[in-house]
XYZ file of C-alpha atoms in Angstrom:
384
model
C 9.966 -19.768 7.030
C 6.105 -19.420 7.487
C 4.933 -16.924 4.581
C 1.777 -14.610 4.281
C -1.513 -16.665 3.836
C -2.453 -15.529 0.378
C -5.824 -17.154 -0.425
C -7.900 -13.882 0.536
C -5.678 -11.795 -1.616
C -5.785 -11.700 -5.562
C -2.892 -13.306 -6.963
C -0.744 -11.124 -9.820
C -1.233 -11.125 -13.762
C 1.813 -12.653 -15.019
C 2.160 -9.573 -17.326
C 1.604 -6.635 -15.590
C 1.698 -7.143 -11.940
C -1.401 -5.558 -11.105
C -4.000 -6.028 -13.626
C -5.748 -3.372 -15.352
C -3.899 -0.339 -14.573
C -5.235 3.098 -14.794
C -4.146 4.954 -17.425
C -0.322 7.255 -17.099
C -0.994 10.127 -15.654
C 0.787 13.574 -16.088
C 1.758 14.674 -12.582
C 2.143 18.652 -11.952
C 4.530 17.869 -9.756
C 6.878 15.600 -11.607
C 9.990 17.747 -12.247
C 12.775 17.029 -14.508
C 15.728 16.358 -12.784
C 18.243 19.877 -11.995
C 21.192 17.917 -11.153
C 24.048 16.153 -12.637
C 23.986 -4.256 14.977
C 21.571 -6.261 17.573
C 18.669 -9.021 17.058
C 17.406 -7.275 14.189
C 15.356 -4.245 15.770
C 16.532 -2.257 12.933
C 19.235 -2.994 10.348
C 22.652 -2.630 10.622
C 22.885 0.323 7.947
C 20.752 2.286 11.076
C 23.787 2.585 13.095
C 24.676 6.434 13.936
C 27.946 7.409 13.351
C 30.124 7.561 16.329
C 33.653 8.387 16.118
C 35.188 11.802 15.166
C 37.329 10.050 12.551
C 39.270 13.068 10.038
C 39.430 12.038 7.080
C 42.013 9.345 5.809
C 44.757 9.905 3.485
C 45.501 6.607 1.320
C 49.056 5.392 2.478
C 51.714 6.110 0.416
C 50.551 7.674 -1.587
C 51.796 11.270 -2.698
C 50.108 14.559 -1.242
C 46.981 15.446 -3.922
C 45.775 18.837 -3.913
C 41.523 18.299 -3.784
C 38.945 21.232 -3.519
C 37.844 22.030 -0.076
C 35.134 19.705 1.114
C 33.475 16.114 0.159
C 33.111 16.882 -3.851
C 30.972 14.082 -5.358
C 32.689 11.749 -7.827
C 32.308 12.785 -11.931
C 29.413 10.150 -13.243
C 30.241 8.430 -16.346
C 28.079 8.353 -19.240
C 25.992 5.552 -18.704
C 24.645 7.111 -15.288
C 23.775 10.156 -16.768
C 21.735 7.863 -19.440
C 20.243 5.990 -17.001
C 18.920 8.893 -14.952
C 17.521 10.797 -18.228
C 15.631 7.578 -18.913
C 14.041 6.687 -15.648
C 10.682 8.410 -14.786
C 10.574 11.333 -12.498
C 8.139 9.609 -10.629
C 11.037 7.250 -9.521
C 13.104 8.186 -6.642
C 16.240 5.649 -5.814
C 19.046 6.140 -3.117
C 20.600 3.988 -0.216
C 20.230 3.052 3.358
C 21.889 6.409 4.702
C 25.424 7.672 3.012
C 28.102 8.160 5.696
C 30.366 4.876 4.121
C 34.145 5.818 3.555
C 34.381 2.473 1.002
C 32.174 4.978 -1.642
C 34.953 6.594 -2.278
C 35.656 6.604 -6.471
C 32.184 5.332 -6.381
C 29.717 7.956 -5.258
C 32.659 10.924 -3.583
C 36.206 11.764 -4.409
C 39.073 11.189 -2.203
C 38.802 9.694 1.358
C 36.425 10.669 3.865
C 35.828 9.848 7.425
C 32.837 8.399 8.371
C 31.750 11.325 10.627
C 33.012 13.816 8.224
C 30.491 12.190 5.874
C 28.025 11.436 7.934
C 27.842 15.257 8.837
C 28.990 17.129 4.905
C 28.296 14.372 2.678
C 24.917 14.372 1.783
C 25.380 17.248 -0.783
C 27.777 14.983 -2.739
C 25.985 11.867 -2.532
C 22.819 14.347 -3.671
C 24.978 15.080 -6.439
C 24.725 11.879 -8.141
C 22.211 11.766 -10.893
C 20.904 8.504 -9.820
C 20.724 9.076 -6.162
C 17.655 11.323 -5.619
C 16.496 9.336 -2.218
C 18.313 8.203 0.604
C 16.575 6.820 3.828
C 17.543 8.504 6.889
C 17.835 5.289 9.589
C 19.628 7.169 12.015
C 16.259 8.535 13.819
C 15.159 4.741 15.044
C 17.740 5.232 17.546
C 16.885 8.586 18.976
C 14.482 10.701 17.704
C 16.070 13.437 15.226
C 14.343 17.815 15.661
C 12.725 19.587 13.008
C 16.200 21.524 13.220
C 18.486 18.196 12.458
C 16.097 17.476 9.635
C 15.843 21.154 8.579
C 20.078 20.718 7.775
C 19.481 17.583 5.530
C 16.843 19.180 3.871
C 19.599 22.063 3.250
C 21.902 19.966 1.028
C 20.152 18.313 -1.351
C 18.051 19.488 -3.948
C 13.918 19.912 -3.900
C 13.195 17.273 -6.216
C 15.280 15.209 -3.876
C 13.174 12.578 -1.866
C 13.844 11.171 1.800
C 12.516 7.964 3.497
C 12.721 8.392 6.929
C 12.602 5.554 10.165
C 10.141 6.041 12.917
C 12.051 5.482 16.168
C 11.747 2.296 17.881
C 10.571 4.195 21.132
C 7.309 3.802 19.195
C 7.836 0.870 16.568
C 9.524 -1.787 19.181
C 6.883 -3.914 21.526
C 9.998 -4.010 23.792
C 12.961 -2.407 25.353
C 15.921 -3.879 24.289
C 19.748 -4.458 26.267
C 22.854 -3.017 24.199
C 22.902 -7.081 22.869
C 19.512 -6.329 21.201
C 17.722 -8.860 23.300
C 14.359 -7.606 24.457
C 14.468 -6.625 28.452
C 11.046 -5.449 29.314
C 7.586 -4.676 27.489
C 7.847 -0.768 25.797
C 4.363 0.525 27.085
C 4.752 3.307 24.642
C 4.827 0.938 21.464
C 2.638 2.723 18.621
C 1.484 5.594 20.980
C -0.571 8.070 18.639
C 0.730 10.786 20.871
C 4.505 9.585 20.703
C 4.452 8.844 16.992
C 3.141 12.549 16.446
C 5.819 14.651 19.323
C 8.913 12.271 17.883
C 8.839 11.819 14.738
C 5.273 13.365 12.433
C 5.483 16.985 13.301
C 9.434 17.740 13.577
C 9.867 15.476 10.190
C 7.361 17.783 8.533
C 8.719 20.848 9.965
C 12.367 19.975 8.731
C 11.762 17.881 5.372
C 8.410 19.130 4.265
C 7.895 18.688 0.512
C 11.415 16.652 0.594
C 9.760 13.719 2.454
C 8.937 10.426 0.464
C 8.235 8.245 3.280
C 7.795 8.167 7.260
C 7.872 4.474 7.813
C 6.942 2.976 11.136
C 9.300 0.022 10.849
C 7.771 -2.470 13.517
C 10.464 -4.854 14.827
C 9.630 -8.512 15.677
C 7.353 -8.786 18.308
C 7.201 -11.377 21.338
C 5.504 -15.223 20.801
C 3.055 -13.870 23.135
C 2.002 -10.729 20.981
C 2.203 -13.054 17.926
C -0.395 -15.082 18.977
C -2.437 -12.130 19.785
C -2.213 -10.199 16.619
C -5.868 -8.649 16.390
C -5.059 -6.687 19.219
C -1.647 -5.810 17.747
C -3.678 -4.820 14.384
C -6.139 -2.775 16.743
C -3.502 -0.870 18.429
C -1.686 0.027 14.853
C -4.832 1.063 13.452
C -5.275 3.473 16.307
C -1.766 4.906 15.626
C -2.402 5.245 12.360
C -5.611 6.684 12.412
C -4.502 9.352 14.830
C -1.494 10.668 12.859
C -1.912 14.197 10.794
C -2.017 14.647 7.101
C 1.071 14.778 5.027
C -0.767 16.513 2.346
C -0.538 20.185 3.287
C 3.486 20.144 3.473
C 4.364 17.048 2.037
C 2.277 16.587 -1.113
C 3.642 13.575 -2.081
C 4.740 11.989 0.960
C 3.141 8.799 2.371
C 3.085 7.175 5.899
C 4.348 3.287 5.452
C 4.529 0.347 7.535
C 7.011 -2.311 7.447
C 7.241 -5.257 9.457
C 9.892 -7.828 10.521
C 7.065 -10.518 11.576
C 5.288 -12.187 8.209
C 2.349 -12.882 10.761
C 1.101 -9.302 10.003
C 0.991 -9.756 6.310
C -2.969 -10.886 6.413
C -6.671 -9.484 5.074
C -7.020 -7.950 8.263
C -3.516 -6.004 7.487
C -4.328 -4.534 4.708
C -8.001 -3.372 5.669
C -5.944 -1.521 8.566
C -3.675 0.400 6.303
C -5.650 1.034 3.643
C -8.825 2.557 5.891
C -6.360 4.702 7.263
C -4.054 5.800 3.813
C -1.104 3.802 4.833
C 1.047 1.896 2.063
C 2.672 -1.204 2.911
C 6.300 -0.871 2.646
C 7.757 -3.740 0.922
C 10.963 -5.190 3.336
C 12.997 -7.083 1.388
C 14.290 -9.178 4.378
C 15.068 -12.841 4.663
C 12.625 -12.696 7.608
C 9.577 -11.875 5.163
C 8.329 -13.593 2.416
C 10.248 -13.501 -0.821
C 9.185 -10.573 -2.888
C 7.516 -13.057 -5.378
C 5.043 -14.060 -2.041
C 4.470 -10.341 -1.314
C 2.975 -9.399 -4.577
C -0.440 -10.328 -3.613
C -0.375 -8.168 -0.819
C 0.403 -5.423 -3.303
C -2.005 -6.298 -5.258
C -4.638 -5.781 -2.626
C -3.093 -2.338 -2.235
C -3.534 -1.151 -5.459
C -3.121 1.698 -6.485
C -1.077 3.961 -4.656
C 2.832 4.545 -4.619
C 4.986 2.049 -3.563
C 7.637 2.050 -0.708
C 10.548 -0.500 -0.881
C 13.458 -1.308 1.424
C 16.164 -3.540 0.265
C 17.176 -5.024 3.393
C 19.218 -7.720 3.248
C 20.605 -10.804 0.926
C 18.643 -14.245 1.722
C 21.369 -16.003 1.793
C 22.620 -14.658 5.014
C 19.470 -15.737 6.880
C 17.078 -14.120 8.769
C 19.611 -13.269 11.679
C 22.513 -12.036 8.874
C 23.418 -8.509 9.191
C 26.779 -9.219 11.353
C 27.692 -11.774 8.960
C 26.889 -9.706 5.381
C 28.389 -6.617 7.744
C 31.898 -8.801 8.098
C 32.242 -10.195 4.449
C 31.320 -6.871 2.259
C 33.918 -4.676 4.511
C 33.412 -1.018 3.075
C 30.748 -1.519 0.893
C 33.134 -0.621 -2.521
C 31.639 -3.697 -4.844
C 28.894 -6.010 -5.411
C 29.487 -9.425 -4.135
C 26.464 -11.098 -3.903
C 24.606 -10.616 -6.823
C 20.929 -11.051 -6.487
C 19.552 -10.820 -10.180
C 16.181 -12.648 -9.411
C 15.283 -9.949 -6.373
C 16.390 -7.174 -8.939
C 14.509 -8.165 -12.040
C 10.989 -8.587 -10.382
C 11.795 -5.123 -8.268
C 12.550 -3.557 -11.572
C 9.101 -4.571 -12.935
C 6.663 -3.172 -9.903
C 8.730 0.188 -9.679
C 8.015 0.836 -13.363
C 4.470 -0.657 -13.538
C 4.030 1.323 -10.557
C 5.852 4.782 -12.445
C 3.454 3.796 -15.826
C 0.671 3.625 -13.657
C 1.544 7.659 -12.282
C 2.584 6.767 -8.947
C 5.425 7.051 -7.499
C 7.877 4.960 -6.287
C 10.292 5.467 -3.118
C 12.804 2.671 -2.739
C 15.854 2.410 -0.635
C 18.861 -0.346 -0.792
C 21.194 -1.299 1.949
C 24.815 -2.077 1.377
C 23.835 -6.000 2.933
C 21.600 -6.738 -0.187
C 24.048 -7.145 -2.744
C 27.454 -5.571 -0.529
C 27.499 -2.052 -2.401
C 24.167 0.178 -2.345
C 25.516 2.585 -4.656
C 25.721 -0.346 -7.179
C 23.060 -2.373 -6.465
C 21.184 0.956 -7.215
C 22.887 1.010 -10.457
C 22.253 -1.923 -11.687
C 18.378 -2.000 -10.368
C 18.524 1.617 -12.939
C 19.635 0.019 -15.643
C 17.240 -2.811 -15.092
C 13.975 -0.553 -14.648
C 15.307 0.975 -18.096
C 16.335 -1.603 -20.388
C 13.220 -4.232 -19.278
């Protein structure tokens, strides 16, 4: 796997990550908390819900009276701990929420995946650890201000979403339903595009909920690979041409993550940061391993930090339908990835220490249960 040429970029302090930090600071905004498939254009997490499944009753097993709707499984002691102890400036959740195998892990009883997909945000919301969740959905077909507007409803305002640009505008090409690429996308990073489907109705629906709009750009064609300062021209265009967040979003950011580790250059990083990007950090067996992506955060320094736990290495860069068929419904941890965890642990809280804040997502195919992989990336950040 070729990885990011590092020589122009300062390499990490072995302590601290990123050098001399700036000292904490007190943010006015940091609340405490109020509450208890394809060739990889996307991930497989992004996959809308499709059938109108009710929900399930477990097979023979005697009728159980339950309060009306998807109530959110009690959290033990140890969560509630864990969530007192973590900065405000953290925000952790999971690749979207609408997985029936949660159940006794982040809902009680059984729930259809449509059911959930539709009514179970509030519950997963519920969960003292969960204040993110990254809304994947929208790289399919763009999502209104109105379908926004009713996520925004059910959780609470300290509650943070990262959201997916959709691949109308992040995908050089126009794929078949087998994910293959058919035909150039002449609309790939349109400013005009990026603004009509996904800035301005994600603002009007999420406002001061959003996190992070992240123009996931999927892997691009040998022949655009070997012309990437024209790629880098086009995405600083984009970029450059997209509206504040500031106004409605005060803490939101506008990220970029990439599938191709081509893009991770100098020349990257002078693009985002003369236009107030962040890089977001794609955890992805197609990228660089997070140790080799450090420098590149480095050179971003400071500013908040935007993580997506995509994927285990060790199913490859082409993995998802294999990690998709072993972990079944998501209900435990099977791959443990301790390494991944540990150095992730250390950049969210330098990055917290340092007053910035920290949006990261994790998919069910990093470890085979987001819920728990978030869990024990908590308890990580906390104990050191």
């Amino acid at each position: 796997m070729q990885e990011a040429p590092s020589d122009p970029l300062p390499s990490p302090l072995q302590d601290d990550l990123f050098g001399d930090l700036p000292p904490p600071q007190t943010s006015a905004s940091a609340r405490p908390r109020s509450r208890m498939r394809a060739a990889d254009p996307g991930s497989a997490d992004d996959a809308p819900a499709t059938a109108a499944d009710p929900d399930e009753a477990v097979p023979g097993a005697p009728p159980k009276r339950r309060r009306a709707g998807i109530q959110p499984q009690p959290p033990d002691d140890e969560q509630r701990a864990l969530a007192a102890a973590l900065s405000p400036r953290i925000w952790l959740g999971t690749s979207s929420w609408s997985y029936p195998g949660w159940q006794g892990i982040v809902w009680e009883g059984r729930h259809g995946e449509s059911n959930l997909s539709r009514n179970g945000l509030g519950a997963y919301a519920a969960q003292p650890l969960q204040r993110a969740v990254s809304i994947d959905r929208g790289f399919y077909q763009s999502l209104t201000a109105s379908q926004y507007e009713r996520y925004a409803q059910q959780v609470p305002e300290d509650f943070r979403f990262t959201v997916k640009a959709p691949s109308v505008v992040t995908d050089a090409q126009v794929r078949g339903e087998d994910g293959r690429g058919r035909q150039t996308n002449t609309a790939f990073l349109d400013p005009r595009l990026a603004i009509q489907e996904f800035i301005e109705p994600a603002l009007e629906g999420l406002a001061g909920r959003i996190g992070a709009l992240v123009f996931q750009l999927s892997p691009l064609p040998l022949a655009m690979l070997d012309r990437m300062p024209e790629q880098l021209d086009r995405l600083h265009a984009m970029l450059a041409a997209l509206p504040s967040l500031r106004d409605a979003a005060p803490e939101g950011v506008v990220a970029v993550e990439v599938r191709d580790p081509e893009w991770l250059t100098p020349d990257f990083v002078a693009v985002l940061k003369d236009t107030g990007a962040r890089y977001c950090l794609g955890l992805h067996p197609k990228l660089p391993t997070i140790e080799d992506q450090l420098p590149l955060l480095r050179a971003m320094w400071p500013g908040p930090l935007v993580c997506r736990w995509n994927l285990n290495r060790l199913h490859g860069p082409f993995g998802y339908e294999d990690a998709e068929k072993k972990y079944g419904e998501y209900a435990e941890m099977m791959d443990p990835d301790p390494g991944t965890r540990a150095v992730l642990a250390k950049v969210i809280r330098a990055t917290a220490d340092a007053g910035q804040a920290a949006y990261v997502t994790i998919s069910n195919h990093a470890e085979g249960s987001a819920p728990l992989s978030l869990r024990a990336l908590a308890r990580r950040i906390v104990e050191g």
